[in-house]
Amino acid sequence: MNLLNNFSKNKTEDSLQPSRRKFLIGAVNSALVMAFAPLTMSLTASASEVIKQNGFSPSIWFEINTLGEITVHVARCEMGQHVGTALAQIVAEELGANWDDIRVEHASSDPKWGFVMTGGSWSVFQMYKPLSQAGAAGRITLIEAGAKLLGVAPKSCDLKDSKVISGNKSVTFAEIIKQGKFDRTFTPEEMNKLPIKSPDKRHTIGFDRLALDVPPKTNGKAVYGIDVELEGMVYARPIIPPTRYGSKVLSVDDSNAKQIKGYLGYEILKDQSNWIEGWVSVIAESYHSAIKASDAIKVSYKSGDTTNVSEQDIIEEGRKLVNTKSAGVLFVNDGDIDKAFDSAASTLDATYITHTAMHFQMEPLNALAEFKDGVWHIHCGNQSHSLTLPAVAKALGVSDDSVIVHQYYLGGGFGRRAYGDYAIPAALTAKQYGKPVKLIFTRPDDAKFDQARSASVQKVSAAINDKNELVGYEHNISAGWPTLSMAPGFMPKGIDNTGNFDPFSTSGSDHWYTIANNRVRTINNPLAQKTFTPGWLRSVGPGWISFGAESFIDEVAHELKKDPVEMRLAMLDGKGKNSGHHPQSVHGAKRLKFVLENCKKAANWGQKLPKNEGLGIATSFGQEREMPTWIACAAHVAVNPTSGEITVKKIFMTIDCGTVVHPDSALAQIEGSILWGVSLALHEGTEVRDGNYVATNFHNYTPLRMNNMPEMDINFVESKEFPVGLGEPGVIAVAPAIANAVFNATGIRLRELPMKPEHIRQQSKQA
Amino acid sequence: MIEFNLNGKAVRIDAPDDTPLLWVIRDEFGLKGTKFGCGIAMCGACTVHLDGAAVRSCSMPISMAQGKNVSTIEGFEGKHPLQEAWIEEQVPQCGYCQSGQIMQAATLLEQNGSPTDEEISAHMSANICRCMAYPRIKKAIKSAAEKSNSAVNVYDPASSVEG
Ligand code: FES
Ligand code: FES
């Protein structure tokens, strides 16, 4: 199962997928334009006519103008990963283009793009092939036109430095565009057969280019959603009700707000989709006045039924679920797990808990909404038009085609801006108040409306045979499910057909170790689900599931008196279902074995360390089994036995993500991911109390700062294989590597995230 | 009416005394490079210079700017050595914190032409980068320090006005 396909197949017609579309090359307004068109679109006219008549602008993939400037249209958002640069590199490679000629445009919403989501570490993985092929089609077209101008055979031509070259003759792209005529259509079959440059001829992919979005982010010029202004707009701040669902406003008293200069009034929001209930929006001439006025307004509510829910309640619910036989949905069922346990010489189990973790992306949630000429214009940074637009339309009670979502830079996404529900209160306020409204969440508002990573409970059990071998492995996992709340149509059925499950909250349990008998059950935690909206947080399911899985493998190794690295290597035999497949997981588990061996060496596994210091190792395979980013991580920690404080001294990481398109961005993603991993393992985490998250701002939610940064030793495997994702996978193995290192340093096994000094103190007292 | 210098230009504004400098800079004068992150002086996204010192504009009432020099990221006009180093080291990810990081780092270099790793960490730990571009922030500060290697070279447009 590929999660991405699962996402897109349900929502978009197949005809919108690039592999099912015709590719058109034509001249429009004297620019060379390359666009995809659905197969169903009749092509009686020339390609140029079709592009012109259909006002194709949004689904144009790239264009070259008479100045030779090449604009690549990217239907992905920029939230720190420099995705525009990497995607443009793929096109530039095939075109033989000069990097200086490349521009990137980030597209606004349009159904012609098909299902769009910047998340899941999918972008390069998903776009690599269609963009290469689109570039290759452009290359052929330019060569044909250039050859004609040069009076040579196309066969003798090559592309370099934005020129068509044949022997010592050459003509620039700009000249070709000025003089050439272009009308060409490629069928999907022809596109599929186009030769893509072989890796040894590459001049752009795999080389560093200065990221195109960096300069405006150093001089204050980059425009984020929060920076957008419109003529005649007013400001608004929401007053968020006491429970996430089911609250109702009984009365509003704004008598104290009336003294505040700039206060304009309030609206009790009427959401036709009921996604938000009991919200009041406070409107003012300035944002500061909106903040002051909302603080002065008294709202009385009838609350929903989650006002008393606590973190402990959610965890107890999870504990009950993972211990209930046959709860949830069957996800993996290899061999005969019951028999393995019945005939085991010994068994072992452990329960792992992760606490509520939050996004705290740097730019607080915000959106600007305007109704103009019958269309709703929503201005905000978001990770997915395809999820956000219909949600806004439904809340407003209008059809999808009367909403346009305009894209900006995102001051962090990390999954919070995938389902852009923060645009709903902005749109409703604009509708009810009758003016363009810029609604901004203060940081505490943002925290209150976060879609946190749900607290989770997982129980892992092992069956050991009389030869001291691990022969049975059972994993029950339970948490609130983001996909159930925000995209329920995207949940596949379990293998026993008992129900649907959230693949994003399950991925990571389908490991690549060969173990004869293996069963995984994935279970929704209904109490978490109704108390808050569980969210996709960078690294999503694997981010907490692997903490259990990779800690447990270590526990088993210690129990069996085996070296935890050697035991893993032995299970990574690449046999059977673990042999992988072409193209993305070719060689399967053997690649994981390779990175583990490499990391073992880099970290000098087995070295003698001072007292209270330890090395721990863990592996991960990216966001999903069908798109494996092979990673091994070693953590070197020091534990203060008295205070219990854990210091991460150094993280070693070896990564095989196939072809690296943009090495410097890849490195930046891994640096950031490792630090995220450390931060989630030690510094973050909150709890639910009285139906809300306890954390409200950066004083009580404390991501890692520069003074807690460990050293990092990062190694990428040189590879020509199909590129996979990089935005999240670096996070996953860090927490279990730290937990395993703490055990090796102290003999104390931590089974809870975040790992806190008091956990160490408690356990050392008990010992 | 409050009057102050903004990036070397005299400006005046009629806003309630308790309005945070941040919102005046952003929404009244349209300089959007200074960002809102927390509103309680805990993240550094809103850092600007007040008479050359790094301050959190989210928590500074506009009345305190009266008669002072305020400079923002825009005032550096892309010419500050840190800005060049930021591009060279490809520091920004989402970029949202980076105006604040640069403004904060600039005051370090003014006091200390060749800061050590520890000094950089101590000074910069007031600023959060949620993307955790910390290794590059550190590298860029070091490389800018090495290049200018002197505090007097730091570009400050306000100084040309004040003389
Ligand atoms: S917004 Fe001012 S310090 Fe965070
Ligand atoms: S670059 Fe994103 S918060 Fe620093």
XYZ file of C-alpha atoms in Angstrom, chain A residues 54-280:
227
model
C -8.299 26.616 -22.035
C -6.547 29.379 -20.163
C -4.207 26.684 -19.013
C -2.097 28.792 -16.819
C -2.384 26.838 -13.601
C -1.533 23.461 -14.982
C 1.366 24.651 -17.055
C 4.360 22.786 -15.810
C 6.969 25.078 -17.192
C 7.447 27.757 -19.799
C 10.322 29.464 -21.539
C 9.980 33.062 -22.657
C 11.826 34.999 -25.358
C 14.410 36.154 -22.815
C 15.235 32.531 -22.197
C 13.788 32.617 -18.676
C 12.429 29.251 -17.644
C 9.588 29.335 -15.148
C 8.737 26.097 -13.406
C 5.271 26.009 -11.882
C 5.291 24.097 -8.642
C 2.104 22.878 -7.052
C 3.870 22.355 -3.756
C 4.300 24.787 -0.923
C 7.525 26.139 0.453
C 7.778 25.552 4.189
C 11.488 25.258 4.664
C 12.391 22.288 2.528
C 13.327 24.339 -0.574
C 11.107 22.029 -2.582
C 10.798 24.495 -5.472
C 14.537 24.361 -5.969
C 14.712 20.574 -5.968
C 11.776 20.229 -8.362
C 13.173 22.902 -10.685
C 16.499 21.073 -10.680
C 14.793 18.015 -12.104
C 13.445 20.068 -15.020
C 16.705 21.974 -15.480
C 18.578 18.694 -15.685
C 16.619 17.376 -18.647
C 16.582 20.748 -20.376
C 20.283 21.335 -19.992
C 19.358 24.721 -18.594
C 21.544 27.313 -16.957
C 20.543 27.554 -13.322
C 20.458 31.353 -13.527
C 17.619 31.116 -16.052
C 15.374 29.180 -13.681
C 12.440 30.755 -11.818
C 9.880 29.043 -9.629
C 6.213 29.906 -9.232
C 4.104 28.392 -6.487
C 0.629 27.711 -7.763
C -2.632 28.723 -6.128
C -5.470 26.265 -5.884
C -6.913 24.811 -9.049
C -8.483 21.414 -9.535
C -6.407 20.947 -12.692
C -3.416 20.091 -10.523
C -5.132 17.013 -9.160
C -4.685 16.095 -5.527
C -2.075 18.358 -3.985
C -0.521 17.845 -0.609
C 2.897 18.928 0.552
C 3.496 16.415 3.275
C 4.312 12.799 3.890
C 7.823 13.505 2.537
C 6.297 12.830 -0.861
C 7.224 15.749 -3.131
C 10.427 14.600 -4.816
C 9.390 10.960 -4.734
C 6.137 11.797 -6.448
C 7.324 14.425 -8.928
C 10.642 12.948 -9.995
C 9.297 10.877 -12.851
C 6.678 13.212 -14.333
C 8.983 16.206 -14.108
C 11.861 14.321 -15.703
C 9.573 13.227 -18.507
C 8.147 16.693 -18.975
C 11.695 18.012 -19.151
C 12.644 15.310 -21.621
C 9.712 16.267 -23.869
C 10.885 19.866 -23.719
C 14.387 18.763 -24.595
C 13.231 16.943 -27.725
C 11.172 19.910 -28.827
C 14.021 22.365 -28.346
C 16.473 20.120 -30.139
C 14.176 19.729 -33.142
C 13.578 23.475 -33.402
C 17.221 24.325 -32.741
C 18.482 21.826 -35.309
C 16.268 23.386 -37.927
C 17.652 26.849 -37.192
C 21.208 25.581 -37.283
C 20.594 23.560 -40.418
C 21.869 20.361 -38.813
C 20.421 16.971 -37.992
C 18.679 16.762 -34.602
C 20.765 13.701 -33.857
C 23.927 15.791 -33.860
C 22.541 18.150 -31.217
C 22.864 18.322 -27.491
C 21.580 20.766 -24.861
C 23.914 22.701 -22.611
C 23.933 26.072 -20.848
C 20.449 26.879 -22.157
C 21.611 26.336 -25.733
C 21.185 23.787 -28.474
C 24.681 22.796 -29.554
C 25.879 20.900 -32.604
C 29.615 20.728 -33.101
C 30.801 24.321 -32.933
C 27.404 25.771 -33.825
C 24.912 26.788 -31.191
C 21.681 28.679 -30.678
C 20.263 29.899 -27.382
C 16.855 28.897 -26.039
C 15.880 32.567 -26.233
C 16.630 32.642 -29.987
C 14.765 29.401 -30.533
C 11.702 30.677 -28.734
C 11.775 33.916 -30.740
C 11.941 32.160 -34.093
C 10.532 28.710 -33.563
C 7.044 27.318 -34.013
C 5.828 24.830 -31.503
C 2.917 22.512 -31.714
C 3.360 19.133 -30.349
C 1.460 16.596 -28.356
C 2.862 13.592 -26.575
C 0.555 10.772 -25.567
C 0.997 9.200 -22.141
C 2.602 6.196 -23.836
C 5.088 8.411 -25.678
C 5.854 10.286 -22.467
C 6.530 7.039 -20.664
C 9.029 5.975 -23.285
C 11.023 9.211 -23.345
C 14.631 8.608 -22.450
C 15.665 10.288 -19.206
C 19.254 11.384 -18.775
C 21.473 8.707 -17.320
C 22.908 9.541 -13.898
C 26.517 9.851 -15.131
C 25.543 12.659 -17.537
C 23.851 14.787 -14.893
C 24.923 18.371 -14.373
C 22.200 19.638 -12.033
C 20.643 16.780 -10.071
C 22.964 15.859 -7.242
C 24.740 19.208 -7.328
C 24.216 22.106 -4.983
C 22.329 25.126 -6.181
C 21.602 28.131 -4.014
C 18.011 27.608 -2.933
C 15.735 30.077 -4.697
C 13.712 30.908 -1.602
C 16.666 31.757 0.620
C 17.549 35.380 -0.318
C 14.076 36.823 0.415
C 14.199 35.053 3.771
C 17.264 37.040 4.829
C 16.043 40.557 4.119
C 12.439 40.539 5.291
C 10.999 40.404 1.769
C 9.530 36.890 1.807
C 5.755 37.171 2.024
C 4.076 34.793 4.463
C 0.348 34.404 4.930
C 0.437 36.695 7.955
C 1.971 39.505 5.859
C -0.826 39.800 3.323
C -3.052 42.883 3.390
C -6.061 43.820 1.282
C -7.783 47.114 0.718
C -10.597 47.675 3.222
C -9.801 44.739 5.439
C -10.417 44.576 9.179
C -8.624 42.495 11.801
C -10.091 39.699 13.851
C -9.090 37.429 16.686
C -11.048 34.322 17.645
C -12.316 33.507 21.119
C -11.997 29.743 21.258
C -14.544 27.793 23.331
C -13.757 25.564 26.340
C -14.006 22.282 24.453
C -12.782 21.412 20.959
C -16.189 20.015 19.959
C -19.742 20.543 21.070
C -19.526 23.962 22.766
C -22.337 26.423 22.327
C -22.333 30.172 22.966
C -25.097 31.148 25.378
C -24.404 34.849 25.641
C -21.774 37.462 24.857
C -21.163 40.570 26.943
C -18.970 43.102 25.158
C -19.739 46.123 27.326
C -16.114 46.378 28.480
C -14.822 46.051 24.927
C -16.760 49.093 23.798
C -14.261 51.344 25.621
C -11.432 49.986 23.494
C -10.346 52.210 20.652
C -10.730 50.519 17.298
C -13.167 47.835 18.500
C -15.751 47.166 15.806
C -17.882 44.334 17.098
C -18.116 40.554 17.333
C -19.698 37.664 15.464
C -20.862 34.312 16.780
C -19.630 32.106 13.965
C -22.067 29.875 12.114
C -20.155 27.001 10.567
C -22.328 24.945 8.242
C -19.946 22.014 8.527
C -19.864 22.139 12.369
C -16.094 21.773 12.291
C -15.897 24.675 14.704
C -18.659 25.133 17.276
C -19.122 27.882 19.802
C -16.596 30.300 18.310
C -16.789 34.069 18.670
